[in-house]
Each structure stands twice: as structure tokens, then as C-alpha cells.
């Protein structure tokens, strides 16, 4: 699933996740998704179904990367 589509899906289904492009976190052209809000248990299922993987950045931040 493309980054923009996955961001829209996450924010529609789990608004508290506050997903945004990772490029806003690093202020560069990074590819990935920055989860800025609390992580909902259903989020991991959405990520895996989309073919992406996740990595904790710190206690309140989750980064998502395309699995290719």
C-alpha cells in the first residue's frame, strides 16, 4: 500500500494515531510514516495487512516503513 493511502486509512480508522509522513519528523525526504499519537491495538493489524513494518523510535513514537 502506498504511503499516502496508508496514512489516510490509519487516520480514518484510528484518529488518535495522528499519522503523518516521516519527512515531517526528520525535515527531509524520508520515506515512511510517523505515528505521533497513542498506539491503538488494531494499528499493528492494519500495518501488517498493508505490507509495512514498524519500529519504536521512543516511548511515544512509532515509525512505519514500507516492506520492500
PDB file of N, CA and C in Angstrom:
ATOM      1  N   UNK A   1       0.853  -1.177   0.000  1.00  0.00           N
ATOM      2  CA  UNK A   1       0.000   0.000   0.000  1.00  0.00           C
ATOM      3  C   UNK A   1       0.893   1.233   0.000  1.00  0.00           C
ATOM      4  N   UNK A   2       0.517   2.220  -0.757  1.00  0.00           N
ATOM      5  CA  UNK A   2       1.305   3.448  -0.819  1.00  0.00           C
ATOM      6  C   UNK A   2       1.186   4.248   0.474  1.00  0.00           C
ATOM      7  N   UNK A   3       2.227   5.006   0.740  1.00  0.00           N
ATOM      8  CA  UNK A   3       2.320   5.772   1.980  1.00  0.00           C
ATOM      9  C   UNK A   3       1.097   6.650   2.227  1.00  0.00           C
ATOM     10  N   UNK A   4       0.706   7.444   1.260  1.00  0.00           N
ATOM     11  CA  UNK A   4      -0.431   8.347   1.438  1.00  0.00           C
ATOM     12  C   UNK A   4      -1.729   7.615   1.736  1.00  0.00           C
ATOM     13  N   UNK A   5      -1.929   6.493   1.048  1.00  0.00           N
ATOM     14  CA  UNK A   5      -3.139   5.703   1.288  1.00  0.00           C
ATOM     15  C   UNK A   5      -3.151   5.117   2.696  1.00  0.00           C
ATOM     16  N   UNK A   6      -1.978   4.640   3.147  1.00  0.00           N
ATOM     17  CA  UNK A   6      -1.914   4.062   4.485  1.00  0.00           C
ATOM     18  C   UNK A   6      -2.111   5.139   5.554  1.00  0.00           C
ATOM     19  N   UNK A   7      -1.550   6.308   5.361  1.00  0.00           N
ATOM     20  CA  UNK A   7      -1.759   7.418   6.306  1.00  0.00           C
ATOM     21  C   UNK A   7      -3.245   7.737   6.410  1.00  0.00           C
ATOM     22  N   UNK A   8      -3.908   7.854   5.273  1.00  0.00           N
ATOM     23  CA  UNK A   8      -5.343   8.148   5.274  1.00  0.00           C
ATOM     24  C   UNK A   8      -6.149   7.059   5.971  1.00  0.00           C
ATOM     25  N   UNK A   9      -5.801   5.791   5.704  1.00  0.00           N
ATOM     26  CA  UNK A   9      -6.522   4.673   6.318  1.00  0.00           C
ATOM     27  C   UNK A   9      -6.342   4.681   7.833  1.00  0.00           C
ATOM     28  N   UNK A  10      -5.110   4.835   8.287  1.00  0.00           N
ATOM     29  CA  UNK A  10      -4.839   4.854   9.731  1.00  0.00           C
ATOM     30  C   UNK A  10      -5.589   6.000  10.392  1.00  0.00           C
ATOM     31  N   UNK A  11      -5.510   7.190   9.830  1.00  0.00           N
ATOM     32  CA  UNK A  11      -6.167   8.347  10.440  1.00  0.00           C
ATOM     33  C   UNK A  11      -7.688   8.253  10.402  1.00  0.00           C
ATOM     34  N   UNK A  12      -8.221   7.572   9.402  1.00  0.00           N
ATOM     35  CA  UNK A  12      -9.664   7.383   9.333  1.00  0.00           C
ATOM     36  C   UNK A  12     -10.131   6.378  10.392  1.00  0.00           C
ATOM     37  N   UNK A  13      -9.387   5.257  10.541  1.00  0.00           N
ATOM     38  CA  UNK A  13      -9.787   4.198  11.463  1.00  0.00           C
ATOM     39  C   UNK A  13      -9.348   4.448  12.910  1.00  0.00           C
ATOM     40  N   UNK A  14      -8.211   5.125  13.074  1.00  0.00           N
ATOM     41  CA  UNK A  14      -7.659   5.358  14.419  1.00  0.00           C
ATOM     42  C   UNK A  14      -7.137   6.800  14.485  1.00  0.00           C
ATOM     43  N   UNK A  15      -8.021   7.778  14.565  1.00  0.00           N
ATOM     44  CA  UNK A  15      -7.593   9.185  14.539  1.00  0.00           C
ATOM     45  C   UNK A  15      -6.562   9.549  15.605  1.00  0.00           C
ATOM     46  N   UNK A  16      -6.585   8.872  16.745  1.00  0.00           N
ATOM     47  CA  UNK A  16      -5.642   9.189  17.816  1.00  0.00           C
ATOM     48  C   UNK A  16      -4.190   8.895  17.415  1.00  0.00           C
ATOM     49  N   UNK A  17      -3.977   8.063  16.393  1.00  0.00           N
ATOM     50  CA  UNK A  17      -2.623   7.743  15.930  1.00  0.00           C
ATOM     51  C   UNK A  17      -1.929   8.965  15.340  1.00  0.00           C
ATOM     52  N   UNK A  18      -2.709   9.875  14.754  1.00  0.00           N
ATOM     53  CA  UNK A  18      -2.176  11.109  14.183  1.00  0.00           C
ATOM     54  C   UNK A  18      -1.016  10.829  13.226  1.00  0.00           C
ATOM     55  N   UNK A  19      -1.226   9.916  12.285  1.00  0.00           N
ATOM     56  CA  UNK A  19      -0.193   9.532  11.323  1.00  0.00           C
ATOM     57  C   UNK A  19       0.120  10.668  10.364  1.00  0.00           C
ATOM     58  N   UNK A  20       1.393  10.811  10.048  1.00  0.00           N
ATOM     59  CA  UNK A  20       1.864  11.843   9.137  1.00  0.00           C
ATOM     60  C   UNK A  20       3.120  11.334   8.434  1.00  0.00           C
ATOM     61  N   UNK A  21       3.512  11.909   7.295  1.00  0.00           N
ATOM     62  CA  UNK A  21       4.734  11.449   6.637  1.00  0.00           C
ATOM     63  C   UNK A  21       5.958  11.618   7.545  1.00  0.00           C
ATOM     64  N   UNK A  22       6.855  10.646   7.507  1.00  0.00           N
ATOM     65  CA  UNK A  22       8.067  10.701   8.306  1.00  0.00           C
ATOM     66  C   UNK A  22       8.935  11.903   7.930  1.00  0.00           C
ATOM     67  N   UNK A  23       8.794  12.382   6.713  1.00  0.00           N
ATOM     68  CA  UNK A  23       9.573  13.540   6.273  1.00  0.00           C
ATOM     69  C   UNK A  23       9.318  14.766   7.152  1.00  0.00           C
ATOM     70  N   UNK A  24       8.144  14.852   7.771  1.00  0.00           N
ATOM     71  CA  UNK A  24       7.866  15.961   8.688  1.00  0.00           C
ATOM     72  C   UNK A  24       8.646  15.818   9.999  1.00  0.00           C
ATOM     73  N   UNK A  25       8.930  14.590  10.408  1.00  0.00           N
ATOM     74  CA  UNK A  25       9.696  14.347  11.640  1.00  0.00           C
ATOM     75  C   UNK A  25      11.157  14.725  11.437  1.00  0.00           C
ATOM     76  N   UNK A  26      11.732  14.254  10.325  1.00  0.00           N
ATOM     77  CA  UNK A  26      13.153  14.488  10.054  1.00  0.00           C
ATOM     78  C   UNK A  26      13.423  15.757   9.253  1.00  0.00           C
ATOM     79  N   UNK A  27      12.378  16.388   8.739  1.00  0.00           N
ATOM     80  CA  UNK A  27      12.505  17.584   7.892  1.00  0.00           C
ATOM     81  C   UNK A  27      13.416  17.310   6.690  1.00  0.00           C
ATOM     82  N   UNK A  28      13.160  16.174   6.035  1.00  0.00           N
ATOM     83  CA  UNK A  28      13.896  15.817   4.831  1.00  0.00           C
ATOM     84  C   UNK A  28      12.967  15.026   3.916  1.00  0.00           C
ATOM     85  N   UNK A  29      13.525  14.235   3.008  1.00  0.00           N
ATOM     86  CA  UNK A  29      12.679  13.483   2.078  1.00  0.00           C
ATOM     87  C   UNK A  29      12.549  12.001   2.469  1.00  0.00           C
ATOM     88  N   UNK A  30      12.600  11.714   3.769  1.00  0.00           N
ATOM     89  CA  UNK A  30      12.472  10.339   4.265  1.00  0.00           C
ATOM     90  C   UNK A  30      11.170   9.699   3.816  1.00  0.00           C
ATOM     91  N   UNK A  31      11.234   8.397   3.540  1.00  0.00           N
ATOM     92  CA  UNK A  31      10.049   7.620   3.218  1.00  0.00           C
ATOM     93  C   UNK A  31       9.635   6.838   4.455  1.00  0.00           C
ATOM     94  N   UNK A  32       8.392   6.953   4.820  1.00  0.00           N
ATOM     95  CA  UNK A  32       7.856   6.245   5.971  1.00  0.00           C
ATOM     96  C   UNK A  32       6.757   7.062   6.612  1.00  0.00           C
ATOM     97  N   UNK A  33       6.239   6.548   7.702  1.00  0.00           N
ATOM     98  CA  UNK A  33       5.116   7.186   8.392  1.00  0.00           C
ATOM     99  C   UNK A  33       5.469   7.357   9.858  1.00  0.00           C
ATOM    100  N   UNK A  34       5.161   8.511  10.374  1.00  0.00           N
ATOM    101  CA  UNK A  34       5.399   8.859  11.769  1.00  0.00           C
ATOM    102  C   UNK A  34       4.059   8.774  12.495  1.00  0.00           C
ATOM    103  N   UNK A  35       3.974   7.917  13.514  1.00  0.00           N
ATOM    104  CA  UNK A  35       2.778   7.823  14.348  1.00  0.00           C
ATOM    105  C   UNK A  35       3.037   8.692  15.571  1.00  0.00           C
ATOM    106  N   UNK A  36       2.298   9.792  15.670  1.00  0.00           N
ATOM    107  CA  UNK A  36       2.556  10.784  16.719  1.00  0.00           C
ATOM    108  C   UNK A  36       1.687  10.609  17.949  1.00  0.00           C
ATOM    109  N   UNK A  37       0.659   9.804  17.861  1.00  0.00           N
ATOM    110  CA  UNK A  37      -0.251   9.670  18.990  1.00  0.00           C
ATOM    111  C   UNK A  37      -0.161   8.300  19.629  1.00  0.00           C
ATOM    112  N   UNK A  38      -1.039   8.063  20.559  1.00  0.00           N
ATOM    113  CA  UNK A  38      -1.070   6.773  21.243  1.00  0.00           C
ATOM    114  C   UNK A  38      -1.334   5.649  20.247  1.00  0.00           C
ATOM    115  N   UNK A  39      -0.709   4.520  20.493  1.00  0.00           N
ATOM    116  CA  UNK A  39      -0.846   3.388  19.574  1.00  0.00           C
ATOM    117  C   UNK A  39      -2.035   2.526  19.981  1.00  0.00           C
ATOM    118  N   UNK A  40      -2.935   2.341  19.077  1.00  0.00           N
ATOM    119  CA  UNK A  40      -4.141   1.538  19.265  1.00  0.00           C
ATOM    120  C   UNK A  40      -3.819   0.080  18.915  1.00  0.00           C
ATOM    121  N   UNK A  41      -4.348  -0.887  19.637  1.00  0.00           N
ATOM    122  CA  UNK A  41      -4.045  -2.303  19.346  1.00  0.00           C
ATOM    123  C   UNK A  41      -4.357  -2.719  17.909  1.00  0.00           C
ATOM    124  N   UNK A  42      -5.368  -2.142  17.281  1.00  0.00           N
ATOM    125  CA  UNK A  42      -5.720  -2.506  15.904  1.00  0.00           C
ATOM    126  C   UNK A  42      -4.707  -1.987  14.885  1.00  0.00           C
ATOM    127  N   UNK A  43      -3.864  -1.037  15.281  1.00  0.00           N
ATOM    128  CA  UNK A  43      -2.907  -0.446  14.350  1.00  0.00           C
ATOM    129  C   UNK A  43      -1.949  -1.491  13.794  1.00  0.00           C
ATOM    130  N   UNK A  44      -1.459  -2.395  14.610  1.00  0.00           N
ATOM    131  CA  UNK A  44      -0.496  -3.389  14.148  1.00  0.00           C
ATOM    132  C   UNK A  44      -1.086  -4.278  13.062  1.00  0.00           C
ATOM    133  N   UNK A  45      -2.360  -4.621  13.187  1.00  0.00           N
ATOM    134  CA  UNK A  45      -3.022  -5.424  12.157  1.00  0.00           C
ATOM    135  C   UNK A  45      -3.111  -4.646  10.845  1.00  0.00           C
ATOM    136  N   UNK A  46      -3.449  -3.370  10.915  1.00  0.00           N
ATOM    137  CA  UNK A  46      -3.543  -2.530   9.710  1.00  0.00           C
ATOM    138  C   UNK A  46      -2.186  -2.441   9.026  1.00  0.00           C
ATOM    139  N   UNK A  47      -1.127  -2.241   9.809  1.00  0.00           N
ATOM    140  CA  UNK A  47       0.231  -2.114   9.261  1.00  0.00           C
ATOM    141  C   UNK A  47       0.643  -3.406   8.549  1.00  0.00           C
ATOM    142  N   UNK A  48       0.448  -4.523   9.204  1.00  0.00           N
ATOM    143  CA  UNK A  48       0.846  -5.803   8.622  1.00  0.00           C
ATOM    144  C   UNK A  48       0.046  -6.137   7.372  1.00  0.00           C
ATOM    145  N   UNK A  49      -1.259  -5.858   7.374  1.00  0.00           N
ATOM    146  CA  UNK A  49      -2.091  -6.109   6.189  1.00  0.00           C
ATOM    147  C   UNK A  49      -1.653  -5.242   5.013  1.00  0.00           C
ATOM    148  N   UNK A  50      -1.103  -4.057   5.291  1.00  0.00           N
ATOM    149  CA  UNK A  50      -0.663  -3.146   4.237  1.00  0.00           C
ATOM    150  C   UNK A  50       0.720  -3.517   3.701  1.00  0.00           C
ATOM    151  N   UNK A  51       1.391  -4.484   4.347  1.00  0.00           N
ATOM    152  CA  UNK A  51       2.712  -4.884   3.894  1.00  0.00           C
ATOM    153  C   UNK A  51       3.821  -3.975   4.393  1.00  0.00           C
ATOM    154  N   UNK A  52       3.588  -3.288   5.490  1.00  0.00           N
ATOM    155  CA  UNK A  52       4.587  -2.405   6.092  1.00  0.00           C
ATOM    156  C   UNK A  52       5.083  -3.038   7.387  1.00  0.00           C
ATOM    157  N   UNK A  53       6.173  -2.480   7.961  1.00  0.00           N
ATOM    158  CA  UNK A  53       6.626  -2.926   9.270  1.00  0.00           C
ATOM    159  C   UNK A  53       6.835  -1.710  10.149  1.00  0.00           C
ATOM    160  N   UNK A  54       6.945  -1.923  11.439  1.00  0.00           N
ATOM    161  CA  UNK A  54       7.034  -0.819  12.384  1.00  0.00           C
ATOM    162  C   UNK A  54       8.260  -0.954  13.270  1.00  0.00           C
ATOM    163  N   UNK A  55       8.681   0.184  13.819  1.00  0.00           N
ATOM    164  CA  UNK A  55       9.811   0.223  14.728  1.00  0.00           C
ATOM    165  C   UNK A  55       9.572   1.335  15.739  1.00  0.00           C
ATOM    166  N   UNK A  56       9.664   1.026  17.027  1.00  0.00           N
ATOM    167  CA  UNK A  56       9.536   2.098  18.021  1.00  0.00           C
ATOM    168  C   UNK A  56      10.721   3.052  17.909  1.00  0.00           C
ATOM    169  N   UNK A  57      10.453   4.341  17.976  1.00  0.00           N
ATOM    170  CA  UNK A  57      11.517   5.342  17.957  1.00  0.00           C
ATOM    171  C   UNK A  57      11.867   5.727  19.396  1.00  0.00           C
ATOM    172  N   UNK A  58      10.836   5.956  20.194  1.00  0.00           N
ATOM    173  CA  UNK A  58      10.974   6.193  21.627  1.00  0.00           C
ATOM    174  C   UNK A  58       9.652   5.794  22.278  1.00  0.00           C
ATOM    175  N   UNK A  59       9.475   6.119  23.532  1.00  0.00           N
ATOM    176  CA  UNK A  59       8.284   5.660  24.260  1.00  0.00           C
ATOM    177  C   UNK A  59       6.971   6.130  23.646  1.00  0.00           C
ATOM    178  N   UNK A  60       6.937   7.253  22.959  1.00  0.00           N
ATOM    179  CA  UNK A  60       5.693   7.775  22.414  1.00  0.00           C
ATOM    180  C   UNK A  60       5.651   7.877  20.905  1.00  0.00           C
ATOM    181  N   UNK A  61       6.641   7.320  20.227  1.00  0.00           N
ATOM    182  CA  UNK A  61       6.734   7.484  18.778  1.00  0.00           C
ATOM    183  C   UNK A  61       6.953   6.139  18.103  1.00  0.00           C
ATOM    184  N   UNK A  62       6.191   5.892  17.053  1.00  0.00           N
ATOM    185  CA  UNK A  62       6.314   4.678  16.266  1.00  0.00           C
ATOM    186  C   UNK A  62       6.571   5.080  14.824  1.00  0.00           C
ATOM    187  N   UNK A  63       7.565   4.464  14.180  1.00  0.00           N
ATOM    188  CA  UNK A  63       7.867   4.740  12.788  1.00  0.00           C
ATOM    189  C   UNK A  63       7.459   3.532  11.959  1.00  0.00           C
ATOM    190  N   UNK A  64       6.845   3.780  10.809  1.00  0.00           N
ATOM    191  CA  UNK A  64       6.427   2.727   9.891  1.00  0.00           C
ATOM    192  C   UNK A  64       7.243   2.819   8.608  1.00  0.00           C
ATOM    193  N   UNK A  65       7.622   1.676   8.071  1.00  0.00           N
ATOM    194  CA  UNK A  65       8.434   1.615   6.856  1.00  0.00           C
ATOM    195  C   UNK A  65       7.819   0.650   5.863  1.00  0.00           C
ATOM    196  N   UNK A  66       7.920   0.967   4.548  1.00  0.00           N
ATOM    197  CA  UNK A  66       7.425   0.026   3.561  1.00  0.00           C
ATOM    198  C   UNK A  66       8.278  -1.233   3.595  1.00  0.00           C
ATOM    199  N   UNK A  67       7.664  -2.362   3.379  1.00  0.00           N
ATOM    200  CA  UNK A  67       8.362  -3.646   3.430  1.00  0.00           C
ATOM    201  C   UNK A  67       8.772  -4.078   2.029  1.00  0.00           C
ATOM    202  N   UNK A  68       9.758  -3.385   1.464  1.00  0.00           N
ATOM    203  CA  UNK A  68      10.286  -3.761   0.135  1.00  0.00           C
ATOM    204  C   UNK A  68      11.763  -3.574   0.080  1.00  0.00           C
TER     205      UNK A  68
END
